[in-house]
Structures are given as C-alpha cells and as structure tokens.
Coordinates of C-alpha atoms in Angstrom, one line a residue:
M1098 CA 0.0 0.0 0.0
A1099 CA 1.2 3.5 -0.8
S1100 CA 2.4 5.6 2.0
S1101 CA 0.0 8.0 3.6
L1102 CA 2.2 10.9 2.4
A1103 CA 0.9 10.1 -1.1
S1104 CA -2.8 10.1 -0.1
P1105 CA -4.6 13.4 -0.1
S1106 CA -7.4 14.1 2.4
P1107 CA -10.6 12.0 1.8
T1108 CA -12.8 15.0 2.5
S1109 CA -11.3 17.3 -0.1
S1110 CA -10.0 16.3 -3.6
F1111 CA -11.8 13.0 -3.6
I1112 CA -15.3 14.6 -3.7
R1113 CA -16.0 14.9 -7.3
N1114 CA -19.0 17.2 -6.9
K1115 CA -19.7 19.2 -3.7
K1116 CA -22.9 20.7 -5.1
D1117 CA -25.9 20.1 -2.8
L1118 CA -28.9 18.5 -4.5
G1119 CA -32.5 17.8 -3.4
F1120 CA -33.9 14.5 -2.2
S1121 CA -37.5 14.7 -3.3
A1122 CA -37.3 13.3 -6.8
F1123 CA -35.5 10.1 -6.1
P1124 CA -36.7 7.0 -7.6
S1125 CA -34.1 7.8 -10.3
T1126 CA -30.6 7.2 -8.9
S1127 CA -29.3 10.0 -11.1
Q1128 CA -31.5 12.5 -9.4
I1129 CA -30.7 11.5 -5.8
A1130 CA -28.9 13.9 -3.5
I1131 CA -25.8 12.0 -3.0
Q1132 CA -22.3 12.1 -4.3
K1133 CA -20.3 8.8 -4.4
C1134 CA -16.6 9.5 -4.4
K1135 CA -14.0 6.8 -5.2
K1136 CA -10.7 7.4 -3.6
Q1137 CA -7.8 7.3 -6.0
V1138 CA -4.9 6.0 -4.0
S1139 CA -1.5 6.6 -5.5
K1140 CA 0.7 3.6 -6.2
K1141 CA 3.8 5.7 -5.7
I1142 CA 6.2 4.4 -3.1
V1143 CA 7.4 7.1 -0.7
S1144 CA 10.4 6.6 1.5
V1145 CA 11.2 8.9 4.4
M1146 CA 14.6 9.7 5.8
A1147 CA 15.4 11.7 9.0
P1148 CA 18.6 13.3 10.1
Q1149 CA 20.7 11.0 12.3
Q1150 CA 19.9 11.5 16.0
S1151 CA 22.1 9.7 18.4
E1152 CA 19.5 9.8 21.2
R1153 CA 16.7 8.5 19.0
K1154 CA 15.5 5.0 20.1
P1155 CA 15.3 2.2 17.5
A1156 CA 11.7 1.5 18.4
T1157 CA 10.6 4.8 17.0
T1158 CA 12.4 4.4 13.7
G1159 CA 11.1 2.7 10.6
S1160 CA 8.8 3.3 7.7
V1161 CA 6.0 5.8 7.9
K1162 CA 2.7 4.2 8.7
T1163 CA -0.3 4.5 6.4
G1164 CA -3.4 6.1 8.0
M1165 CA -6.1 3.7 9.2
T1166 CA -9.8 3.9 9.6
M1167 CA -11.6 3.3 12.9
T1168 CA -12.4 -0.3 12.0
E1169 CA -8.8 -1.0 11.0
K1170 CA -7.4 0.6 14.2
I1171 CA -9.7 -1.4 16.4
L1172 CA -8.8 -4.7 14.8
A1173 CA -5.1 -3.7 14.8
K1174 CA -5.2 -3.1 18.5
A1175 CA -7.2 -6.4 19.1
S1176 CA -4.7 -8.4 17.0
E1177 CA -1.7 -6.6 18.5
K1178 CA -0.5 -5.4 15.1
P1179 CA 0.9 -2.0 14.5
Q1180 CA -0.7 -1.7 11.0
L1181 CA -3.6 -3.4 9.2
S1182 CA -5.0 -3.0 5.7
P1183 CA -8.3 -4.2 4.1
G1184 CA -8.0 -7.9 3.2
D1185 CA -5.5 -8.8 6.0
N1186 CA -6.5 -11.9 8.0
V1187 CA -5.7 -11.6 11.7
W1188 CA -6.4 -13.4 14.9
V1189 CA -8.4 -11.0 17.0
N1190 CA -8.8 -11.0 20.8
V1191 CA -12.4 -10.7 21.7
D1192 CA -13.6 -8.4 24.4
I1193 CA -17.3 -9.6 24.6
L1194 CA -19.1 -12.6 23.2
M1195 CA -22.9 -12.5 23.2
T1196 CA -25.3 -15.3 22.4
H1197 CA -29.0 -15.9 22.9
D1198 CA -31.6 -18.7 23.0
V1199 CA -31.7 -19.3 19.2
C1200 CA -28.0 -19.8 18.6
G1201 CA -26.7 -20.4 22.1
P1202 CA -27.5 -24.1 22.3
G1203 CA -25.8 -24.7 19.0
S1204 CA -22.7 -22.7 20.0
I1205 CA -22.5 -24.6 23.3
G1206 CA -22.8 -27.9 21.5
I1207 CA -19.9 -27.1 19.2
F1208 CA -17.8 -25.8 22.2
K1209 CA -18.3 -29.1 24.0
K1210 CA -17.7 -31.2 21.0
E1211 CA -14.4 -29.5 20.1
F1212 CA -13.0 -28.6 23.5
G1213 CA -14.4 -31.5 25.6
Q1214 CA -17.5 -32.1 27.7
N1215 CA -15.7 -30.8 30.8
A1216 CA -13.9 -27.8 29.1
K1217 CA -14.1 -24.4 30.7
V1218 CA -14.8 -21.2 28.7
W1219 CA -11.9 -18.8 28.2
D1220 CA -13.4 -16.0 30.4
R1221 CA -16.7 -16.3 32.3
E1222 CA -16.9 -12.5 32.7
K1223 CA -16.6 -11.8 29.0
I1224 CA -19.5 -13.9 27.9
V1225 CA -23.0 -12.4 27.9
I1226 CA -26.0 -14.7 27.4
I1227 CA -29.4 -13.2 26.8
P1228 CA -32.6 -15.1 26.2
D1229 CA -34.8 -12.9 24.0
H1230 CA -36.0 -14.5 20.8
Y1231 CA -38.6 -17.3 21.4
I1232 CA -39.5 -16.6 25.0
F1233 CA -43.2 -16.1 25.6
T1234 CA -44.4 -19.2 23.9
S1235 CA -45.6 -22.7 24.8
D1236 CA -43.4 -24.2 22.2
E1237 CA -41.4 -27.0 24.0
R1238 CA -38.3 -26.7 21.9
A1239 CA -38.1 -23.0 22.4
N1240 CA -38.5 -23.4 26.1
R1241 CA -35.8 -26.2 26.0
N1242 CA -33.3 -23.8 24.4
V1243 CA -33.5 -21.5 27.4
D1244 CA -33.0 -24.4 29.8
I1245 CA -29.9 -25.4 27.9
L1246 CA -28.5 -21.8 28.3
R1247 CA -29.3 -21.9 32.1
D1248 CA -27.6 -25.3 32.6
F1249 CA -24.5 -24.1 30.7
C1250 CA -24.3 -20.8 32.7
T1251 CA -24.6 -22.7 36.0
E1252 CA -22.0 -25.2 34.9
Q1253 CA -19.5 -22.4 33.7
N1254 CA -20.5 -19.9 36.4
I1255 CA -21.2 -17.3 33.7
K1256 CA -21.4 -13.8 35.3
Y1257 CA -23.8 -12.2 32.8
F1258 CA -26.7 -14.5 32.2
Y1259 CA -30.0 -12.7 32.1
D1260 CA -32.4 -15.5 32.9
I1261 CA -36.1 -15.9 32.8
K1262 CA -38.0 -18.7 34.5
D1263 CA -41.6 -17.4 35.0
L1264 CA -43.0 -16.9 31.5
S1265 CA -46.4 -15.9 32.8
N1266 CA -45.1 -12.7 34.3
F1267 CA -41.8 -11.3 33.0
K1268 CA -41.7 -8.8 35.9
A1269 CA -41.2 -11.7 38.3
N1270 CA -37.8 -12.2 36.7
P1271 CA -35.5 -9.4 37.8
D1272 CA -32.6 -10.7 35.8
Y1273 CA -34.5 -10.9 32.5
K1274 CA -33.7 -8.1 30.1
G1275 CA -35.2 -8.6 26.7
V1276 CA -33.7 -7.9 23.2
C1277 CA -30.0 -8.6 23.3
H1278 CA -28.8 -5.6 21.3
V1279 CA -30.6 -3.1 23.4
A1280 CA -29.8 -4.9 26.7
L1281 CA -26.1 -5.0 25.8
A1282 CA -26.1 -1.2 25.7
Q1283 CA -28.3 -0.7 28.7
E1284 CA -26.2 -3.1 30.9
G1285 CA -22.8 -1.5 30.0
H1286 CA -21.4 -4.2 27.7
C1287 CA -20.7 -1.8 24.8
R1288 CA -17.5 0.2 25.0
P1289 CA -15.5 2.3 22.5
G1290 CA -12.5 0.7 20.9
E1291 CA -13.5 -2.9 21.8
V1292 CA -14.4 -6.0 19.8
L1293 CA -17.9 -7.3 20.5
L1294 CA -19.1 -10.5 18.6
G1295 CA -22.5 -12.0 18.8
T1296 CA -24.4 -14.9 17.3
D1297 CA -26.9 -12.5 15.7
S1298 CA -26.7 -10.5 12.6
H1299 CA -27.8 -7.3 14.2
T1300 CA -24.9 -7.4 16.7
C1301 CA -23.6 -4.6 14.5
T1302 CA -25.9 -2.3 16.5
A1303 CA -23.2 -1.9 19.1
G1304 CA -21.0 -0.1 16.5
A1305 CA -22.9 3.0 17.6
F1306 CA -20.5 3.1 20.6
G1307 CA -17.4 3.4 18.4
Q1308 CA -16.5 -0.3 18.6
F1309 CA -16.1 -3.2 16.2
A1310 CA -19.3 -5.2 16.5
T1311 CA -20.5 -7.9 14.1
G1312 CA -22.5 -11.1 14.0
I1313 CA -20.9 -14.5 13.7
G1314 CA -22.1 -18.1 13.3
N1315 CA -22.4 -20.9 15.9
T1316 CA -19.1 -22.6 14.8
D1317 CA -17.2 -19.4 15.3
A1318 CA -18.9 -18.7 18.6
G1319 CA -18.0 -22.2 19.8
F1320 CA -14.4 -21.5 19.0
V1321 CA -14.5 -18.1 20.8
L1322 CA -16.1 -19.7 23.9
G1323 CA -13.0 -21.8 24.2
T1324 CA -10.2 -19.5 23.1
G1325 CA -11.4 -15.8 23.2
K1326 CA -10.0 -15.4 19.7
L1327 CA -11.3 -15.4 16.1
L1328 CA -9.7 -15.2 12.7
L1329 CA -11.2 -12.1 10.9
K1330 CA -10.6 -10.5 7.6
V1331 CA -10.2 -6.7 7.8
P1332 CA -13.0 -5.1 5.8
P1333 CA -12.6 -2.0 3.6
T1334 CA -14.6 1.0 4.8
L1335 CA -17.4 2.9 3.1
R1336 CA -17.7 6.4 4.6
F1337 CA -21.1 8.1 4.9
V1338 CA -21.1 11.8 5.6
M1339 CA -24.4 13.2 6.7
D1340 CA -24.7 16.9 7.2
G1341 CA -27.6 19.3 7.7
E1342 CA -30.2 19.9 10.4
M1343 CA -32.4 16.9 11.0
P1344 CA -36.0 17.8 10.1
P1345 CA -38.5 17.3 13.0
Y1346 CA -40.3 14.6 11.0
L1347 CA -37.3 12.4 10.4
L1348 CA -35.6 9.7 12.5
A1349 CA -32.5 7.6 12.1
K1350 CA -34.6 4.9 10.5
D1351 CA -35.2 7.2 7.5
L1352 CA -31.5 7.8 7.2
I1353 CA -30.5 4.2 7.1
L1354 CA -33.4 3.3 4.7
Q1355 CA -32.1 6.1 2.4
I1356 CA -28.6 4.6 2.5
I1357 CA -29.8 1.0 1.9
G1358 CA -32.0 2.2 -0.9
E1359 CA -29.1 4.0 -2.5
I1360 CA -26.4 1.2 -2.3
S1361 CA -28.7 -1.8 -2.3
V1362 CA -28.9 -4.8 0.1
A1363 CA -25.5 -6.0 -1.4
G1364 CA -23.8 -2.6 -1.6
A1365 CA -21.8 -3.0 1.5
T1366 CA -21.1 -6.7 1.4
Y1367 CA -18.2 -7.4 3.9
K1368 CA -17.5 -3.8 4.2
A1369 CA -17.4 -1.5 7.3
M1370 CA -19.9 1.4 7.1
E1371 CA -18.6 4.5 9.0
F1372 CA -21.1 7.3 9.8
V1373 CA -19.9 10.9 10.3
G1374 CA -21.1 14.4 9.8
T1375 CA -23.0 17.1 11.7
T1376 CA -26.3 15.1 11.5
V1377 CA -24.7 12.0 13.0
E1378 CA -23.2 14.1 15.8
S1379 CA -26.6 15.5 16.7
L1380 CA -28.1 12.0 17.1
N1381 CA -28.5 10.5 20.6
M1382 CA -27.2 7.0 21.3
E1383 CA -30.4 5.2 20.6
E1384 CA -30.7 6.8 17.2
R1385 CA -27.1 6.0 16.4
M1386 CA -27.9 2.4 17.4
T1387 CA -30.7 2.4 14.8
L1388 CA -28.3 3.6 12.2
C1389 CA -25.8 0.9 12.9
N1390 CA -28.4 -1.8 13.5
M1391 CA -29.4 -2.0 9.8
V1392 CA -25.9 -2.0 8.2
V1393 CA -26.3 -5.7 7.8
E1394 CA -29.3 -5.1 5.6
A1395 CA -26.9 -3.6 3.2
G1396 CA -24.5 -6.6 3.6
G1397 CA -22.2 -4.6 5.9
K1398 CA -19.7 -6.4 8.1
N1399 CA -20.0 -3.7 10.7
G1400 CA -21.2 -0.1 11.2
V1401 CA -19.4 2.4 13.4
V1402 CA -19.9 5.9 14.7
P1403 CA -17.0 7.8 16.3
A1404 CA -17.4 8.1 20.1
D1405 CA -17.9 11.6 21.5
S1406 CA -19.4 13.3 24.5
T1407 CA -22.8 11.8 23.8
T1408 CA -21.3 8.4 23.9
F1409 CA -19.3 9.1 27.1
K1410 CA -22.3 10.6 28.9
Y1411 CA -24.5 7.5 28.0
L1412 CA -21.8 5.2 29.5
E1413 CA -21.6 7.1 32.8
G1414 CA -22.8 4.7 35.5
K1415 CA -23.1 1.8 33.1
T1416 CA -19.6 0.5 33.0
S1417 CA -16.6 0.8 35.4
L1418 CA -14.2 -0.8 33.0
P1419 CA -11.7 1.5 31.2
Y1420 CA -12.0 1.9 27.5
E1421 CA -9.9 3.7 24.8
P1422 CA -11.8 5.3 21.9
V1423 CA -10.1 5.3 18.5
Y1424 CA -10.8 7.6 15.5
S1425 CA -10.0 7.4 11.8
D1426 CA -6.9 9.1 10.7
A1427 CA -7.3 12.1 8.4
Q1428 CA -5.3 10.3 5.7
A1429 CA -7.2 7.0 6.0
S1430 CA -8.2 5.3 2.8
Y1431 CA -11.9 4.7 2.1
L1432 CA -13.3 2.4 -0.6
S1433 CA -16.0 5.0 -1.4
E1434 CA -17.5 8.1 0.2
Y1435 CA -21.2 9.1 0.1
R1436 CA -22.5 12.6 1.1
F1437 CA -26.0 13.5 2.1
D1438 CA -27.8 16.8 2.9
I1439 CA -30.2 15.4 5.4
S1440 CA -32.2 18.7 5.6
K1441 CA -33.7 17.8 2.2
L1442 CA -34.6 14.2 3.0
E1443 CA -38.3 13.1 3.2
P1444 CA -39.9 10.3 5.3
L1445 CA -39.2 6.9 3.7
V1446 CA -40.5 3.4 3.7
A1447 CA -39.0 0.1 2.4
K1448 CA -41.8 -1.6 0.4
P1449 CA -42.1 -5.4 0.3
H1450 CA -40.1 -7.5 0.0
S1451 CA -36.7 -6.0 0.5
P1452 CA -35.1 -3.4 2.7
D1453 CA -33.7 -1.6 -0.4
N1454 CA -37.1 -1.2 -2.0
R1455 CA -37.1 2.4 -1.0
A1456 CA -40.0 4.8 -1.6
L1457 CA -41.2 8.1 -0.2
A1458 CA -43.9 7.5 2.4
R1459 CA -46.2 10.1 0.6
E1460 CA -45.9 8.0 -2.6
C1461 CA -47.5 5.1 -0.8
K1462 CA -50.5 6.9 0.6
D1463 CA -53.0 4.7 -1.3
V1464 CA -51.6 1.5 0.3
K1465 CA -54.2 0.2 2.7
I1466 CA -52.8 -1.6 5.7
D1467 CA -54.1 -4.1 8.3
R1468 CA -51.8 -3.5 11.2
V1469 CA -48.9 -1.6 12.7
Y1470 CA -46.0 -3.1 14.7
I1471 CA -43.7 -1.0 16.9
G1472 CA -40.9 -3.0 18.4
S1473 CA -37.6 -4.9 17.9
C1474 CA -33.9 -4.0 18.3
T1475 CA -34.4 -1.5 15.5
G1476 CA -37.6 0.2 16.6
G1477 CA -38.4 -0.9 20.2
K1478 CA -36.2 1.4 22.2
I1479 CA -37.7 4.1 24.5
D1480 CA -37.0 6.9 22.0
D1481 CA -38.9 4.9 19.4
F1482 CA -41.9 4.8 21.6
L1483 CA -41.6 8.4 22.6
A1484 CA -41.6 9.3 18.9
A1485 CA -44.7 7.3 18.3
A1486 CA -46.4 8.9 21.3
K1487 CA -45.5 12.3 19.9
V1488 CA -47.5 11.5 16.7
F1489 CA -50.5 10.1 18.6
L1490 CA -50.5 13.1 20.9
A1491 CA -50.3 15.6 18.1
S1492 CA -53.3 14.0 16.3
G1493 CA -55.6 13.5 19.2
K1494 CA -57.2 10.6 17.3
K1495 CA -57.5 6.9 17.7
V1496 CA -55.8 4.3 15.6
K1497 CA -57.8 2.7 12.7
V1498 CA -55.9 -0.6 12.7
P1499 CA -54.5 -2.9 15.4
T1500 CA -51.3 -1.4 16.7
F1501 CA -49.0 -3.7 18.5
L1502 CA -46.3 -2.4 20.9
V1503 CA -43.4 -4.6 21.9
P1504 CA -40.8 -2.9 24.1
A1505 CA -37.3 -4.2 23.5
T1506 CA -36.4 -4.6 27.2
Q1507 CA -37.8 -4.7 30.7
K1508 CA -36.3 -1.2 31.2
V1509 CA -38.1 0.1 28.1
W1510 CA -41.4 -1.4 29.3
L1511 CA -41.0 0.3 32.7
D1512 CA -40.1 3.7 31.0
L1513 CA -43.4 3.4 29.0
Y1514 CA -45.3 3.6 32.3
T1515 CA -43.1 6.1 34.2
L1516 CA -41.4 8.6 31.8
P1517 CA -43.5 11.7 31.0
V1518 CA -43.7 12.4 27.3
P1519 CA -42.4 16.0 26.5
R1520 CA -45.2 18.6 26.1
S1521 CA -47.9 16.1 27.1
G1522 CA -48.9 17.6 30.4
G1523 CA -47.2 14.8 32.3
K1524 CA -48.7 11.9 30.4
T1525 CA -46.7 8.7 29.9
C1526 CA -46.4 6.7 26.7
S1527 CA -48.7 4.0 28.1
Q1528 CA -51.4 6.6 28.8
I1529 CA -51.1 8.1 25.3
F1530 CA -51.1 4.7 23.7
E1531 CA -54.2 3.7 25.6
E1532 CA -56.0 6.9 24.7
A1533 CA -55.1 6.2 21.0
G1534 CA -56.6 2.7 21.1
C1535 CA -53.3 0.8 20.8
D1536 CA -52.8 -2.7 22.2
T1537 CA -51.4 -2.8 25.7
P1538 CA -47.5 -3.0 25.6
A1539 CA -46.5 -6.6 25.5
S1540 CA -43.8 -8.5 27.3
P1541 CA -40.3 -7.4 26.2
S1542 CA -38.7 -9.7 23.6
C1543 CA -37.9 -9.9 19.9
G1544 CA -41.6 -10.7 19.5
A1545 CA -42.9 -11.1 15.9
C1546 CA -40.0 -9.4 14.2
L1547 CA -38.8 -12.7 13.0
G1548 CA -42.0 -14.6 13.1
G1549 CA -41.3 -17.2 15.8
P1550 CA -43.6 -20.0 17.0
K1551 CA -47.3 -19.8 16.0
D1552 CA -48.4 -18.4 19.4
T1553 CA -45.9 -15.5 19.3
Y1554 CA -47.6 -12.2 20.2
A1555 CA -48.5 -10.2 17.1
R1556 CA -47.2 -12.8 14.7
M1557 CA -48.6 -12.5 11.2
N1558 CA -50.4 -15.8 10.9
E1559 CA -52.5 -14.6 8.0
P1560 CA -51.5 -12.7 4.8
K1561 CA -51.8 -9.2 6.3
V1562 CA -50.3 -5.8 5.3
C1563 CA -48.2 -4.4 8.1
V1564 CA -46.2 -1.2 8.6
S1565 CA -43.4 -2.1 11.0
T1566 CA -40.4 -0.4 12.8
T1567 CA -38.5 -3.7 12.4
N1568 CA -35.5 -4.3 10.1
R1569 CA -36.5 -6.9 7.4
N1570 CA -39.4 -7.4 5.2
F1571 CA -38.6 -10.6 3.3
P1572 CA -41.4 -13.0 2.5
G1573 CA -42.3 -14.9 5.8
R1574 CA -40.2 -12.7 8.0
M1575 CA -43.0 -11.8 10.4
G1576 CA -44.8 -15.1 10.0
H1577 CA -47.0 -15.7 6.9
K1578 CA -45.0 -16.0 3.7
E1579 CA -47.7 -13.9 1.8
G1580 CA -47.6 -11.1 4.4
Q1581 CA -46.5 -7.7 3.2
I1582 CA -44.3 -5.6 5.4
Y1583 CA -43.5 -1.9 4.9
L1584 CA -40.4 -0.9 7.0
A1585 CA -40.7 2.6 8.5
S1586 CA -39.7 4.9 11.3
P1587 CA -41.8 5.1 14.5
Y1588 CA -43.1 8.4 13.2
T1589 CA -44.4 6.9 10.0
A1590 CA -45.7 3.8 11.7
A1591 CA -47.8 5.8 14.2
A1592 CA -49.1 8.1 11.4
S1593 CA -50.1 5.0 9.4
A1594 CA -51.9 3.5 12.4
L1595 CA -54.0 6.7 12.6
T1596 CA -55.2 6.6 9.0
G1597 CA -55.1 2.9 8.0
Y1598 CA -52.9 3.7 5.1
V1599 CA -49.1 4.2 4.7
T1600 CA -48.9 7.8 5.8
D1601 CA -46.2 10.5 5.8
P1602 CA -45.9 11.7 9.4
R1603 CA -45.9 15.3 8.3
E1604 CA -49.7 15.1 8.2
F1605 CA -49.6 15.2 12.0
L1606 CA -46.2 16.7 12.9
Q1607 CA -46.5 20.0 10.9

C-alpha cells in the first residue's frame, strides 16, 4: 500500500462534486442527492529519511505508517498489530461474546464437541448470554433452548446470564432483560474501541459506541467460547457523511433506509460502514444504534460511529471498565464516500419484499394496511416509543388498525409507564397509547420481528399488510409468507396507524 504521504485528504479532492442536491425526486438514482466518491490511491512508493539523532531510540524508527480507519485501528489493537489494511487476515482478541436462546445451544454444543465435555470457557466475565427471541411461547423446543442456556451458565459460572423462569409474568424475573442488542447497551457491555461479537446478525448495533461489532455463526462462537479469539478479515470501509439539520419529521430509520435504498442490500457486502457528519453528531445514542443496526441489511460487516461526548455521557454509571476510543486518521483510505444533505430528505419506507425497495412515504398513501407493529432491536427502544407517542399526541385521534407495541427490554417497558412524554402535560407513553386505542404494551422480547412460534404475540399468521419499525421485510419474515411488510420509522408507523394507510408523518407533525 502506498504511504500516507501520497494520499490526499478524503474530504477534499476525492469529492467529485460538492454541489448540494435535493432528495425529493429520487426514484431515479441519477436524481438522488448524494455524491459517491471513489478514492484514487497513489501507487507511488514514498520513503522517508530523517537526520541522524544519536538519542533516537530504535523502536521509534522505521517506515511511515499509512493512515487507518476506525475499524482498521480497532482490529489492529485487538490483534496486537501496528498496522492493518483491508484484506488482512488476523487473529483478534475478543472483548465480549454474546449469544442468545436461538444460537446459544448450537454454539454450546460445538464448544463441548471440540474442546471437551468438561472444558471451561476462556473467560466467564466476557460472555454475555441473553434469552430474548422465542421466550413467551408454549413451544417446548423454544423453552428447552432457554433451559440449555441456564444449565450451561450454571456449569460455567457465567457472570452475565439474564435468565427468565416465570414466562407468565416477565416482571417476576428481575434478571431478565429482553432484546439482546438493546440490553447490551443498557447493561454497559458496549464500550468504545472494543471488539464485540454475537451470534446474531444485528450485533452490528453496538458499533454506535465506536467499537467493532459484528455477527458470527455458531461454529465461530463455539471457538470463541474456548479461546477468546477469532480469525477475521479486515474489511474495507465505506464512509457516509451526513450533514444538515435533521427535520423534525425524520428519524435515524429514515437515514438508514435512504442509504440502503441507495447502495442496495448488497452494496456494503463485507465492508465497514462509517457514519460521520453534523447530522450524526446530533443523534442521541439510541438513534445511532438504529443507524448501525441495519448496516447488515446492506450486507455490511459492521457499522461504526465515532465516540464523542454523547457516547461518554451515556456510558456514565453503566460500566466501570476502562476503554480507549479510536478515531479514523485524516489520511485514512476509504473504498467509497457518500455525502447527504439530510435537511432535504423526506420520510421513507421500504416496500415489500426487500429493505432496499425504497419509496417516499407520501408516494404510498394509497396502500391500505391491516396492522402496525412498533418494536424490535431497531424500533423498540424508549426513544422509538416516545416518537410514536408524539404523533398520537399531536393527532388527538384513535388508531384505525390494530397497533402492537413490543418494548425491547424490561427497562423500556418500565419507562413506558413512568417517563412523561415531553409537552404532554405529564402523560406517559402508556397513557397516550391507551387513549389512542393501541394494544397494551407486550412482554419485552424480539416478538414477531422474525415470526417465531405460531403463538408469538402479534405474529402474522395470515397474509396481512403491516407497517413495521423492524428491520427486514422478506417473505415470511414476520410469519405468513404472503404477508406484506413496509419498513418505516416510528413516526411513519404511528401516522399510518391513525389513517389505516401508509402515511407521511408530516400530516400530524406539521
């Protein structure tokens, strides 16, 4: 790779066209307000010589290092390498391994098969086990999976096992949390500069904290359980620069749907997606989590947001472990760069049956719907419910279709009943939802986001049309294979519930 001295700044000469364009006329890619910039890296080899200094220590001499991206720096640190480049294969030391009830039993089985029935895990305090997927069901195999996790955690004395035993009343289980990706953040397992791996594709959510976080398979997880290491290939990085004031009718879900619609569900395959810019800096942690959550829907290996004061404030009181944030070098090389003026973006949906089937919400106003679902790791955080409550409060109307509410975690559920909604006169989300005619908030879990057993709450057991704050809308994703799912922000989901049609939230927020 060429020396960094031969690479100009990625934010200057590599932007072919800095002219700002509008977002409104986008089904044509040529009309979209985005500039994609390929970095032209010089092949020139540059050597550097310094005057002889007798007191200079040998350890500080040598060739000039090439600038690295955040992802490259994190993996370099975790592999104890001074320098990494995209395509390098390195053994990485893992800081946290997470698994849940769907993949945990398989990972445990592989661990025992390969390391021995009596083998011990590499570090009982770096493994986090969170039942969350198929919990509130009478399905015997789903229940058995949680039992397998419990037995393993008892055997291995795992420190962080968030167990549930009484399925009839989740509040009777103080250790139970709910959706793993939200619980990881709430319980302080996400820290800047670290490597977090999980047996779930949406583990990339944790990249919001400025760390490398990605999903792995059961075989890899079984190996990590025994060694604390994994062989990873360093991904190239796509850089997404989002500037402009966020309009009051947009949420991070609109931003990531815009990006996926632009680059497609394969546009970031095995690539890191780095999010920067004034808009990103203005987002709170939960909105940054939404942004990183869906990078896998573009094929991304990981998503990452630079840690800042917002990150550090969120972590206060959640973790006592030291952490070391890293940031991309100014001369770092990016595979491509995309720039957006968010002030010109409109509310979006992803039509069936793909997350990249992007459309303006207002263009779908004639689509009649049967239900609305607000929940999941993507759209079941407290800020997501506060957003939905804001729309219901502004309208003063009742919903026209069944509206299902599934808080991600037990903490989110509690907040629904205790936190006052801004400018509501002291009303809580639960009160506003009840007045709007929504279903009572359900027990916290992944719920119907991925279908689940037939008795899963809000599962689509019939071919319905649903507007959902979840992350995938493939055939059968929420149950019935003929169901139609429109992915949307909580604003758009709530607005659609009030009309019975896919609805632009500006009808109620302006």
